[in-house]
């Protein structure tokens, strides 16, 4: 009888183990190769978030393999407070593409206990500006050096909303953006960018977002050395 | 111990509290106990007023400039009124912010809005200022004797547009601008596919041409444009798409009283048609892909349905562009009514901002707000704003003015103020005003509108995620939408979703856990039974 019971318990444990083991995460390579609207499941670390709104939050995320943009993930206001940089989350959703931005949409998430708080270091992609290779770094935290400011324009023609930044390098112009839901008017970077003048030469750090072409969401700006 | 008399007193007190508390709480909720607005006999110009105006623009700084100029001109006429503007580019954000501010009694004074939204605002006590008496006031009403500006009389406002601002027979807004939807067509690509554009687009024609455009060469390039990307038909507002299709088919949507009728068989057929073209990728939406005009300007879309108020972004020579110059292609743009089921009786939605006035403790402040609201209907503001996009002024006074007639007549003179696509879009609405319609407005109509659009979005996403859009799918969708948007299920029409749809197969993890639990319970029961048998044998 005891042998029978032991066998049953082993069977039960195996079934449960099978249930957990079945959860297969999508690697970044698989994510990049996946067809649009494919189901994806990733374990990532929060790098930054846009402001929570209407039970949704947009997350810039990364793990050691690569970066992700998770658009309007379902999230309570309470959980949004815990989505701080470094927090590990398991995200289930679908791969989408909007105006060139590859993102995870219709996502849900759960927190994963992990003492490691992975924060990606910015990658210097200055030399890739204007090349087709730049898109390989989409959504990553990136750094551009020695950009000359061409113009600073507020979305509504006055401070409060997004700031559109046009910069030049090696004779070509590029669009950057201060996304107010990421770094709003109360942030240092918003004020710093707003104070830039045409001709200033700066280094810019941000998340390599895409909107009909590269459109980095600026998170830091410093005068170029 | 409590004696009987004390007990009775306490019980009576409790009863009073129980009865009165809800009244107090409901009185406080939302309106902060605002009294019903009464029009003051005269406007007190010896006092200073500071009013807030929440305005919406279409990410178009020319519109912001018109607002600023309007405020400046108004403040010059009324130096005792200061107007503080807060700018939005999204109606949804305004709606949410107003809802939040109703609870704290910090609503704006004047707000660009949609009647659907007003119906929700009205659920608070006296939150909105009813405008009927203000309209009719001899001194400060429409074309009133004490106004310092030349505003329109009531009969100078386009009747169809004004009627849209009445809720349950009472006016709560003035129309500010009107637009409709247009189907912007890449004529060159239609003809390249061997088709001639009919006088009125039909749904059959648009679907057929869209499918024809999906053919590719061996390298995966679309034959029609030689590119890797082609989405022949993109609809910006899927809310409007569903609503317009139902209207054209004379199918139920809702009653005026708010009875939800959308979950019907016609909707089901529409969704199945959308699924076919969503699956082939001949059709997509703004939410799934991006702005139709960006694809169109890159030669990657043939039929782009968007607001006439988005016309400045459409076409090779559009004054507003969102794509790089090197992606722009040369093509002829036709501006047509949206596709129809019955071309002899075209129907299209009437949309565009209205402006409402919020009630406040101080009736003089409300009157000051009303004066500014009315000022937004003066010719300079109306014509100035209408010229920024394919909008139409809401007053006949502005539409028939020499300035506006001249503006329309100069269509195509340049690619800026007189941009032909923009003026064609405005003319489309003026020529079809009698063919426009609006949906009933009630508390919940904004949610119903959202549900209408989301069903299309879910179907397109569903088929691309390899789901079968069949009756079970639609049944579940109806249930989900009714639940998500709290659309009542009271009547027979809305009980379609009561056939509880399958929830789909259990996830593998859940299956494994259930199997495991079952095995454990089986083990426990077996062990207990064996133990009992053993004891029984021992006793025997």
XYZ file of C-alpha atoms in Angstrom:
765
model
C 0.000 0.000 0.000
C 2.772 2.413 0.966
C 4.528 1.704 -2.307
C 1.328 2.454 -4.171
C 0.901 5.741 -2.345
C 4.506 6.732 -2.959
C 4.018 6.038 -6.646
C 0.888 8.175 -6.698
C 2.688 11.046 -5.035
C 5.550 10.828 -7.518
C 3.039 10.899 -10.328
C 1.352 13.937 -8.810
C 4.641 15.757 -8.404
C 5.642 14.899 -11.957
C 2.368 16.279 -13.286
C 2.838 19.492 -11.339
C 6.455 19.773 -12.440
C 5.353 19.251 -16.017
C 2.884 22.092 -15.607
C 5.581 24.534 -14.524
C 8.220 23.219 -16.887
C 5.869 23.795 -19.819
C 6.243 27.561 -19.390
C 8.702 28.414 -22.104
C 10.126 31.875 -22.297
C 10.729 33.611 -25.604
C 14.359 34.498 -26.095
C 15.177 37.895 -27.544
C 16.392 36.244 -30.707
C 13.114 34.369 -31.025
C 11.232 37.583 -30.293
C 13.007 39.433 -33.093
C 12.363 36.586 -35.517
C 8.740 36.018 -34.493
C 5.872 36.937 -36.796
C 3.730 39.891 -35.823
C 0.845 38.975 -33.496
C 2.740 35.928 -32.195
C 2.322 35.102 -28.538
C 5.379 35.978 -26.466
C 6.403 35.311 -22.885
C 9.434 37.111 -21.552
C 11.179 37.639 -18.241
C 12.539 41.136 -18.147
C 13.656 43.895 -15.844
C 11.898 47.254 -15.795
C 14.167 50.041 -17.037
C 11.600 52.844 -16.914
C 7.883 53.378 -17.189
C 5.590 55.973 -18.635
C 2.921 57.359 -16.345
C 0.189 54.954 -15.307
C -3.182 55.729 -16.832
C -6.545 54.004 -17.075
C -5.229 50.746 -15.555
C -2.451 50.566 -18.099
C 1.238 51.293 -18.075
C 3.876 51.446 -20.789
C 7.202 49.903 -19.864
C 10.731 50.145 -21.225
C 12.202 46.779 -20.307
C 15.368 44.774 -20.853
C 17.210 41.656 -19.867
C 20.716 40.466 -20.613
C 19.586 39.413 -24.117
C 17.979 42.610 -25.347
C 15.379 45.319 -24.894
C 11.597 45.480 -25.159
C 8.917 48.139 -25.315
C 5.738 46.974 -23.626
C 2.843 49.164 -24.680
C -0.085 49.779 -22.336
C 0.339 46.668 -20.228
C -2.623 45.941 -17.980
C -1.657 47.134 -14.502
C -3.345 48.335 -11.346
C -2.313 51.658 -9.865
C -0.961 49.831 -6.838
C 1.252 47.542 -8.932
C 2.398 50.471 -11.025
C 4.108 51.881 -7.930
C 6.193 48.711 -7.718
C 7.313 48.781 -11.346
C 10.530 50.567 -10.463
C 13.768 50.281 -12.450
C 15.288 46.886 -11.790
C 12.049 45.134 -10.877
C 11.780 41.743 -12.545
C 8.544 40.842 -14.267
C 7.175 38.024 -16.345
C 5.230 39.449 -19.274
C 2.811 37.588 -21.529
C 1.525 39.330 -24.625
C 1.730 39.562 -28.376
C 4.348 40.991 -30.675
C 3.072 44.076 -32.463
C 4.453 46.804 -34.649
C 3.152 50.354 -34.690
C 4.685 52.921 -37.034
C 7.878 50.888 -37.059
C 8.075 50.410 -33.297
C 8.210 46.721 -32.427
C 6.472 46.219 -29.126
C 4.634 43.817 -26.879
C 0.926 44.586 -26.849
C -2.118 43.329 -24.952
C 0.254 42.295 -22.205
C -0.301 41.099 -18.683
C 2.426 40.592 -16.125
C 3.391 39.260 -12.757
C 6.249 40.150 -10.488
C 9.140 37.706 -10.190
C 11.104 37.521 -6.966
C 14.710 38.234 -7.796
C 17.343 40.079 -5.835
C 19.248 40.939 -8.980
C 18.139 44.288 -10.345
C 19.375 44.380 -13.916
C 19.799 47.850 -15.350
C 21.185 47.967 -18.874
C 24.145 50.218 -19.523
C 23.615 52.663 -22.395
C 25.194 51.573 -25.650
C 27.023 54.187 -27.691
C 25.401 54.047 -31.143
C 26.518 57.415 -32.406
C 28.229 55.895 -35.406
C 25.075 54.054 -36.383
C 22.958 57.200 -36.737
C 21.405 57.259 -40.172
C 22.392 53.670 -40.942
C 20.206 50.609 -41.324
C 22.098 48.922 -38.483
C 20.632 51.278 -35.907
C 17.307 49.442 -35.805
C 19.062 46.409 -34.321
C 19.276 48.441 -31.113
C 15.594 49.381 -31.072
C 14.272 49.948 -27.533
C 17.716 49.730 -25.953
C 19.131 52.377 -23.681
C 21.482 54.188 -26.049
C 23.886 57.076 -26.128
C 24.613 59.550 -28.911
C 27.580 61.879 -28.676
C 28.310 65.207 -30.244
C 24.906 66.149 -31.629
C 24.261 69.710 -32.686
C 20.869 71.080 -31.751
C 18.939 72.366 -34.760
C 15.578 73.163 -33.182
C 13.513 72.640 -30.045
C 9.719 72.620 -30.498
C 6.985 71.957 -27.968
C 4.125 69.777 -29.128
C 1.552 72.394 -28.167
C 3.826 75.300 -28.879
C 4.398 75.781 -25.156
C 5.983 73.805 -22.288
C 3.806 71.068 -20.856
C 3.653 68.472 -23.596
C 6.267 66.529 -25.589
C 9.372 68.331 -26.796
C 10.503 67.628 -30.338
C 14.242 67.905 -30.759
C 15.933 68.075 -34.125
C 19.653 67.515 -34.106
C 22.348 67.333 -36.752
C 25.456 65.267 -37.154
C 27.737 64.981 -40.162
C 25.358 67.025 -42.252
C 22.237 64.934 -41.623
C 19.322 65.740 -39.315
C 17.629 63.393 -36.836
C 14.525 63.560 -34.658
C 14.550 62.988 -30.922
C 11.759 63.477 -28.417
C 11.212 64.230 -24.769
C 8.165 62.075 -24.118
C 6.171 63.803 -21.400
C 4.705 60.567 -20.071
C 8.249 59.285 -19.519
C 10.030 62.447 -18.429
C 7.435 65.153 -17.812
C 7.774 68.860 -17.173
C 8.701 68.211 -13.539
C 11.876 66.349 -14.499
C 15.382 67.715 -14.843
C 15.807 66.428 -18.374
C 12.627 68.187 -19.535
C 13.915 71.492 -18.223
C 17.403 70.939 -19.608
C 16.188 70.067 -23.089
C 13.716 72.945 -23.046
C 16.603 75.294 -22.345
C 18.754 74.086 -25.258
C 19.453 76.489 -28.058
C 20.181 75.905 -31.727
C 23.888 75.349 -32.105
C 24.406 73.696 -28.714
C 26.414 70.506 -28.989
C 25.244 67.777 -26.646
C 25.406 64.122 -25.735
C 22.020 62.478 -25.395
C 20.977 59.308 -23.654
C 17.621 57.654 -24.048
C 15.537 54.722 -25.147
C 15.740 54.040 -28.858
C 12.032 54.336 -29.689
C 10.792 54.250 -33.274
C 8.152 56.394 -34.931
C 8.448 56.312 -38.709
C 12.196 56.108 -38.078
C 14.418 56.437 -35.031
C 12.861 58.764 -32.494
C 14.809 58.338 -29.273
C 13.005 59.178 -26.046
C 15.574 61.301 -24.284
C 16.305 60.546 -20.631
C 19.489 62.580 -20.108
C 21.328 65.360 -21.849
C 24.757 66.807 -21.166
C 26.978 69.276 -22.927
C 29.350 67.417 -25.229
C 32.918 67.264 -24.053
C -26.962 48.119 30.710
C -28.754 50.328 28.246
C -32.334 51.096 29.311
C -35.202 50.833 26.918
C -35.710 54.612 26.533
C -32.022 55.169 25.686
C -32.159 52.276 23.331
C -35.146 53.719 21.490
C -33.421 57.102 21.243
C -30.266 55.531 19.913
C -32.264 53.472 17.443
C -34.089 56.597 16.275
C -30.782 58.436 15.887
C -29.356 55.536 13.957
C -32.400 55.527 11.678
C -31.991 59.248 11.045
C -28.301 58.778 10.262
C -29.036 55.878 7.968
C -31.698 57.892 6.159
C -29.855 61.190 5.977
C -26.323 59.993 5.308
C -26.941 58.834 1.774
C -28.525 62.201 0.983
C -25.544 64.037 2.427
C -23.098 61.804 0.630
C -24.845 61.947 -2.693
C -25.210 65.688 -2.300
C -21.479 65.978 -1.786
C -20.480 63.584 -4.479
C -19.389 65.151 -7.677
C -21.003 68.534 -7.614
C -20.080 69.570 -4.108
C -23.744 70.482 -3.667
C -23.921 72.992 -6.501
C -27.159 74.825 -6.898
C -28.957 74.771 -10.187
C -27.609 77.568 -12.368
C -29.778 80.671 -12.708
C -28.910 83.332 -15.261
C -28.006 86.570 -13.415
C -29.993 89.669 -14.398
C -26.805 91.512 -15.282
C -23.140 90.712 -15.723
C -21.112 92.350 -12.975
C -18.207 93.921 -14.826
C -16.768 95.473 -11.684
C -15.469 92.093 -10.622
C -12.528 90.116 -11.933
C -13.047 86.583 -13.216
C -10.501 83.935 -13.977
C -11.841 81.092 -16.058
C -10.169 77.925 -17.256
C -10.627 76.624 -20.770
C -9.631 73.056 -21.623
C -9.030 73.009 -25.338
C -8.266 70.230 -27.772
C -6.195 70.505 -30.918
C -5.257 67.955 -33.562
C -1.501 68.222 -32.861
C -1.698 71.319 -35.003
C -0.045 74.441 -33.715
C -2.051 76.623 -36.090
C -5.093 75.628 -34.053
C -3.297 76.539 -30.851
C -2.575 79.919 -32.383
C -6.258 80.459 -33.228
C -7.203 79.671 -29.631
C -4.593 82.109 -28.345
C -5.732 84.869 -30.666
C -9.349 84.240 -29.660
C -8.489 84.500 -25.985
C -6.497 87.644 -26.549
C -9.292 89.305 -28.541
C -11.862 88.273 -25.935
C -9.796 89.563 -23.014
C -9.429 92.864 -24.814
C -13.205 93.181 -24.992
C -13.696 91.939 -21.442
C -10.645 93.092 -19.453
C -12.229 91.770 -16.265
C -12.144 88.171 -17.570
C -8.900 86.197 -17.754
C -8.987 82.947 -19.708
C -6.399 80.310 -18.786
C -6.071 77.646 -21.448
C -4.938 74.074 -20.960
C -4.186 72.209 -24.140
C -4.939 68.620 -24.987
C -4.512 66.576 -28.144
C -6.791 63.744 -27.096
C -10.501 63.785 -26.261
C -10.067 60.714 -24.065
C -7.643 62.518 -21.789
C -9.981 65.484 -21.437
C -12.828 63.139 -20.580
C -10.816 61.329 -17.914
C -9.514 64.541 -16.408
C -12.992 66.028 -16.225
C -14.333 62.912 -14.520
C -11.495 63.094 -11.987
C -12.105 66.776 -11.384
C -15.846 66.417 -10.910
C -15.078 64.442 -7.758
C -12.952 67.273 -6.388
C -15.157 70.054 -7.679
C -12.341 71.407 -9.808
C -13.813 71.100 -13.269
C -12.774 73.669 -15.866
C -15.197 76.485 -16.677
C -15.302 75.848 -20.397
C -14.304 72.657 -22.119
C -14.042 71.264 -25.616
C -15.959 68.025 -25.542
C -18.305 65.538 -27.159
C -21.991 65.270 -26.212
C -21.365 61.586 -25.311
C -18.999 62.791 -22.630
C -21.359 65.463 -21.358
C -23.960 62.776 -20.742
C -21.551 61.164 -18.294
C -20.602 64.474 -16.677
C -24.287 65.092 -16.071
C -24.528 62.186 -13.659
C -23.123 64.547 -11.017
C -25.606 67.006 -9.505
C -25.815 70.233 -11.498
C -22.259 69.771 -12.762
C -23.179 71.187 -16.147
C -24.785 74.537 -16.863
C -27.873 74.033 -19.014
C -27.733 76.522 -21.837
C -31.335 77.009 -22.973
C -31.937 80.071 -20.828
C -28.538 81.444 -21.697
C -29.281 80.982 -25.410
C -32.498 82.935 -25.027
C -31.306 85.650 -22.650
C -32.044 89.038 -24.217
C -28.875 90.677 -22.972
C -26.254 87.949 -22.933
C -27.836 85.232 -25.047
C -27.104 84.405 -28.671
C -26.878 87.801 -30.444
C -27.875 89.428 -27.134
C -28.068 93.205 -26.811
C -25.251 93.506 -24.247
C -22.660 91.412 -26.069
C -19.462 93.203 -27.013
C -18.969 91.045 -30.076
C -20.914 90.069 -33.157
C -21.932 86.510 -32.300
C -24.394 84.344 -34.218
C -28.117 84.294 -33.573
C -29.593 80.905 -32.805
C -30.926 80.507 -36.331
C -27.474 81.266 -37.694
C -26.064 78.081 -36.226
C -26.326 75.082 -38.581
C -29.471 73.367 -37.213
C -28.121 69.817 -37.589
C -25.003 70.711 -35.624
C -26.881 72.568 -32.903
C -29.324 69.695 -32.489
C -26.407 67.403 -31.649
C -25.798 69.425 -28.495
C -29.184 68.743 -26.904
C -29.482 65.980 -24.353
C -33.005 64.989 -23.349
C -34.278 68.150 -24.983
C -31.950 70.522 -23.148
C -28.882 72.155 -24.672
C -25.658 71.539 -22.774
C -23.164 72.627 -25.404
C -22.600 74.708 -28.479
C -21.067 73.098 -31.537
C -17.572 74.480 -32.120
C -16.325 72.801 -35.305
C -17.683 70.012 -37.451
C -16.067 67.375 -39.569
C -17.007 64.015 -40.957
C -14.962 61.084 -42.191
C -13.550 60.968 -45.680
C -12.089 58.116 -47.652
C -8.841 59.404 -49.080
C -8.011 57.379 -52.168
C -4.728 56.839 -54.004
C -6.223 57.129 -57.492
C -3.056 55.996 -59.267
C -2.927 52.663 -57.448
C -6.640 51.962 -57.968
C -6.221 52.506 -61.689
C -3.008 50.498 -61.781
C -5.020 47.570 -60.475
C -7.390 48.005 -63.415
C -10.320 49.610 -61.612
C -12.186 52.860 -62.200
C -13.276 54.770 -59.124
C -17.090 54.965 -58.995
C -18.960 58.177 -58.153
C -19.683 56.774 -54.711
C -17.465 54.195 -53.077
C -19.165 51.023 -51.951
C -17.922 48.536 -49.376
C -17.832 45.803 -52.014
C -15.627 47.917 -54.248
C -13.204 48.810 -51.481
C -12.896 45.207 -50.283
C -12.440 43.917 -53.832
C -9.731 46.413 -54.777
C -8.021 45.892 -51.424
C -7.805 42.141 -51.951
C -6.573 42.662 -55.499
C -3.723 44.744 -54.118
C -2.382 41.866 -52.028
C -0.620 40.045 -54.844
C 3.148 39.736 -54.438
C 6.083 38.908 -56.656
C 8.593 36.141 -56.020
C 10.676 38.362 -53.758
C 7.738 39.183 -51.538
C 7.179 42.678 -52.920
C 3.617 43.786 -53.544
C 3.000 44.042 -57.260
C 0.935 47.186 -56.949
C 3.615 49.321 -55.291
C 6.808 47.284 -55.524
C 7.321 47.575 -51.782
C 7.449 45.105 -48.914
C 4.646 46.952 -47.169
C 1.097 47.423 -48.402
C -2.036 47.721 -46.295
C -4.639 48.597 -48.908
C -7.375 49.702 -46.523
C -6.834 51.341 -43.129
C -9.569 52.792 -40.951
C -8.550 55.346 -38.335
C -11.606 55.222 -36.062
C -13.053 51.742 -35.817
C -15.787 53.125 -33.524
C -17.016 55.148 -36.460
C -16.527 52.240 -38.840
C -18.893 49.972 -36.948
C -21.360 52.753 -36.191
C -21.475 53.918 -39.824
C -21.878 50.414 -41.209
C -24.754 49.706 -38.851
C -26.390 53.022 -39.705
C -26.065 52.426 -43.444
C -27.597 48.977 -43.012
C -30.380 50.436 -40.836
C -29.370 47.984 -38.143
C -29.898 48.565 -34.432
C -27.212 50.228 -32.312
C -29.003 51.722 -29.323
C -32.236 53.450 -28.537
C -32.384 57.105 -27.553
C -33.093 55.997 -24.004
C -29.885 54.024 -23.794
C -31.035 50.516 -24.529
C -28.063 48.634 -25.965
C -28.883 46.972 -29.267
C -25.482 46.567 -30.864
C -25.033 42.882 -30.051
C -27.098 41.739 -33.012
C -26.795 39.579 -36.106
C -25.885 42.443 -38.440
C -22.964 43.328 -36.204
C -21.997 39.670 -36.288
C -21.968 39.638 -40.101
C -19.945 42.850 -40.224
C -17.388 41.342 -37.863
C -17.125 38.200 -39.968
C -16.521 40.295 -43.092
C -13.888 42.330 -41.278
C -12.285 39.062 -40.157
C -11.880 37.885 -43.753
C -10.026 41.026 -44.791
C -8.166 41.319 -41.523
C -6.872 37.811 -42.006
C -5.679 38.477 -45.553
C -4.051 41.659 -44.169
C -5.885 43.728 -46.798
C -7.435 45.666 -43.926
C -5.990 47.137 -40.772
C -6.654 49.844 -38.260
C -4.899 52.825 -36.759
C -4.592 51.095 -33.402
C -2.954 48.055 -34.917
C -0.757 49.644 -37.586
C -0.523 53.453 -37.299
C -1.882 56.556 -39.003
C -3.523 55.737 -42.357
C -2.128 58.918 -43.900
C 1.473 57.890 -43.190
C 1.004 54.631 -45.084
C -0.863 56.421 -47.851
C 1.814 59.066 -48.293
C 4.437 56.325 -48.551
C 2.408 54.597 -51.286
C 1.547 51.757 -48.917
C -2.210 52.304 -48.602
C -4.946 52.790 -51.179
C -8.008 53.644 -49.075
C -7.375 55.661 -45.922
C -10.430 56.580 -43.909
C -9.801 59.392 -41.493
C -11.478 62.548 -40.324
C -11.825 65.431 -42.716
C -10.071 67.229 -39.876
C -6.989 65.194 -40.710
C -6.851 66.270 -44.359
C -3.770 68.447 -43.904
C -1.763 65.265 -43.337
C -2.902 63.472 -46.491
C -1.329 63.589 -49.928
C 2.019 64.041 -51.596
C 1.989 67.791 -51.053
C 0.380 67.805 -47.608
C 1.451 70.766 -45.496
C 1.797 68.482 -42.462
C 3.871 65.358 -42.877
C 4.973 62.685 -40.456
C 7.190 60.602 -42.692
C 10.630 61.246 -44.093
C 10.802 63.048 -47.434
C 12.556 60.079 -49.037
C 9.593 57.824 -48.251
C 7.051 60.166 -49.797
C 5.617 59.109 -53.162
C 3.820 61.111 -55.820
C 0.148 60.236 -56.284
C -3.253 61.764 -56.963
C -5.531 61.944 -53.924
C -9.300 61.693 -54.273
C -11.410 62.823 -51.313
C -14.571 60.740 -51.235
C -17.417 59.877 -48.912
C -16.790 56.747 -46.861
C -17.895 53.478 -48.539
C -21.650 52.926 -48.637
C -23.996 49.965 -48.709
C -26.656 52.059 -50.428
C -24.968 54.679 -52.628
C -28.334 56.340 -53.291
C -28.698 57.129 -49.605
C -25.229 57.873 -48.297
C -24.771 58.115 -44.555
C -21.736 59.410 -42.714
C -21.025 60.450 -39.209
C -21.067 64.007 -37.962
C -18.249 64.641 -35.554
C -16.105 67.415 -34.239
C -15.689 69.349 -31.045
C -18.451 71.005 -29.109
C -17.956 73.317 -26.186
C -19.689 73.099 -22.853
C -19.926 75.260 -19.742
C -19.544 73.879 -16.241
C -21.694 75.092 -13.413
C -20.021 76.852 -10.473
C -21.060 78.279 -7.110
C -20.873 81.769 -8.546
C -23.433 82.377 -11.342
C -21.436 85.426 -12.469
C -18.456 83.170 -13.150
C -20.705 80.915 -15.210
C -21.972 83.906 -17.138
C -18.396 84.992 -17.839
C -17.703 81.455 -19.100
C -20.767 81.575 -21.316
C -19.636 84.852 -22.856
C -16.317 83.270 -23.806
C -18.043 80.158 -25.131
C -20.214 82.258 -27.376
C -17.214 84.215 -28.525
C -15.780 80.999 -29.980
C -18.638 81.134 -32.514
C -17.754 84.538 -33.884
C -16.641 84.619 -37.512
C -12.952 85.253 -36.942
C -12.586 82.291 -34.621
C -14.776 80.022 -36.703
C -13.106 80.765 -40.023
C -9.627 80.895 -38.525
C -9.965 77.486 -36.912
C -11.790 75.882 -39.853
C -8.945 76.879 -42.158
C -6.411 74.956 -40.090
C -7.915 71.648 -41.190
C -10.784 70.200 -43.205
C -13.243 71.526 -40.635
C -16.428 73.371 -41.415
C -17.613 76.387 -39.402
C -20.724 75.576 -37.389
C -22.454 78.847 -38.139
C -24.163 79.781 -41.378
C -22.991 83.273 -40.592
C -19.377 82.141 -41.019
C -20.024 79.666 -43.831
C -21.765 82.327 -45.904
C -19.346 85.125 -45.119
C -17.402 86.633 -48.011
C -14.142 85.645 -46.350
C -15.027 81.964 -46.109
C -16.598 81.798 -49.580
C -13.402 83.317 -50.971
C -11.310 80.786 -49.055
C -13.213 77.832 -50.468
C -13.113 79.228 -53.995
C -9.316 79.407 -53.950
C -8.875 75.662 -53.504
C -5.495 74.473 -54.722
C -3.877 77.901 -55.026
C -1.099 76.696 -52.767
C -0.195 73.710 -50.620
C -0.714 75.521 -47.366
C -3.795 77.618 -46.586
C -5.486 76.630 -49.828
C -4.296 73.005 -49.886
C -6.731 71.233 -52.209
C -7.197 68.013 -50.197
C -8.088 70.037 -47.098
C -10.627 72.232 -48.887
C -12.094 69.240 -50.739
C -12.601 67.596 -47.345
C -14.428 70.651 -45.995
C -16.608 70.781 -49.114
C -17.413 67.081 -48.704
C -19.097 67.833 -45.393
C -20.852 70.982 -46.581
C -22.291 69.052 -49.528
C -23.384 66.183 -47.306
C -24.567 67.870 -44.122
C -28.048 66.406 -44.581
C -26.520 62.929 -44.922
C -24.727 63.083 -41.600
C -25.950 61.464 -38.434
C -25.011 61.179 -34.789
C -25.673 58.358 -32.370
C -27.987 58.743 -29.363
C -26.419 60.392 -26.344
C -26.975 58.950 -22.879
C -24.967 58.077 -19.812
C -22.973 55.156 -21.172
C -23.049 56.119 -24.846
C -19.313 56.862 -24.750
C -18.710 53.304 -23.524
C -20.956 51.837 -26.195
C -18.987 53.731 -28.830
C -15.744 52.297 -27.434
C -17.183 48.795 -27.499
C -18.262 49.241 -31.131
C -14.706 49.992 -32.161
C -13.040 47.474 -29.929
C -15.015 44.631 -31.454
C -13.443 45.397 -34.825
C -9.988 45.689 -33.258
C -10.401 42.376 -31.439
C -11.561 40.599 -34.575
C -8.613 41.820 -36.650
C -6.165 40.940 -33.888
C -7.954 37.644 -33.348
C -7.627 36.387 -36.902
C -3.998 37.426 -37.043
C -3.437 35.453 -33.870
C -4.776 32.399 -35.670
C -8.112 32.419 -33.902
C -11.235 31.408 -35.756
C -13.753 34.234 -35.855
C -16.879 32.112 -35.733
C -20.125 32.358 -33.795
C -18.463 31.185 -30.582
C -15.815 33.883 -30.956
C -18.417 36.568 -31.546
C -20.581 35.332 -28.651
C -17.634 35.597 -26.319
C -16.716 38.981 -27.742
C -20.247 40.248 -27.069
C -20.008 39.003 -23.509
C -16.573 40.506 -22.993
C -17.593 43.889 -24.362
C -20.805 43.977 -22.337
C -18.824 43.178 -19.236
C -15.852 45.455 -19.893
C -17.963 48.472 -20.733
C -20.777 47.629 -18.329
C -23.337 47.592 -21.093
C -26.569 46.300 -19.689
C -27.919 42.950 -20.690
C -31.496 43.703 -19.796
C -33.379 43.246 -23.027
C -33.721 40.448 -25.471
C -31.439 42.029 -28.058
C -28.543 42.160 -25.648
C -28.924 38.658 -24.365
C -27.119 37.206 -27.329
C -24.128 36.942 -25.123
C -26.069 35.014 -22.511
C -25.213 31.832 -24.325
C -22.096 31.506 -22.269
C -19.265 31.067 -24.660
C -16.563 28.508 -24.126
C -13.712 29.956 -22.131
C -11.253 28.101 -24.305
C -8.959 25.249 -23.353
C -7.276 25.340 -19.946
C -3.635 26.349 -19.960
C -1.191 23.460 -19.629
C -0.058 24.572 -16.165
C -3.613 24.603 -14.870
C -4.250 21.194 -16.418
C -1.146 19.762 -14.736
C -2.050 21.208 -11.359
C -5.577 19.854 -11.584
C -4.311 16.414 -12.563
C -1.847 16.561 -9.670
C -4.553 17.583 -7.228
C -6.789 14.810 -8.498
C -4.073 12.219 -8.019
C -3.319 13.446 -4.498
C -7.013 13.293 -3.547
C -7.277 9.852 -5.082
C -4.300 8.803 -2.978
C -5.785 10.210 0.204
C -9.123 8.525 -0.403
C -7.454 5.232 -1.290
C -5.293 5.418 1.820
C -8.277 6.222 4.043
C -10.330 3.377 2.530
C -7.471 0.953 2.922
C -6.964 2.056 6.512
C -10.667 1.530 7.313
C -10.628 -1.920 5.731
C -7.517 -2.810 7.717
C -9.135 -1.708 11.013
C -12.304 -3.589 10.128
C -10.311 -6.761 9.488
C -8.512 -6.328 12.815
C -11.841 -5.929 14.669
C -13.190 -9.022 12.911
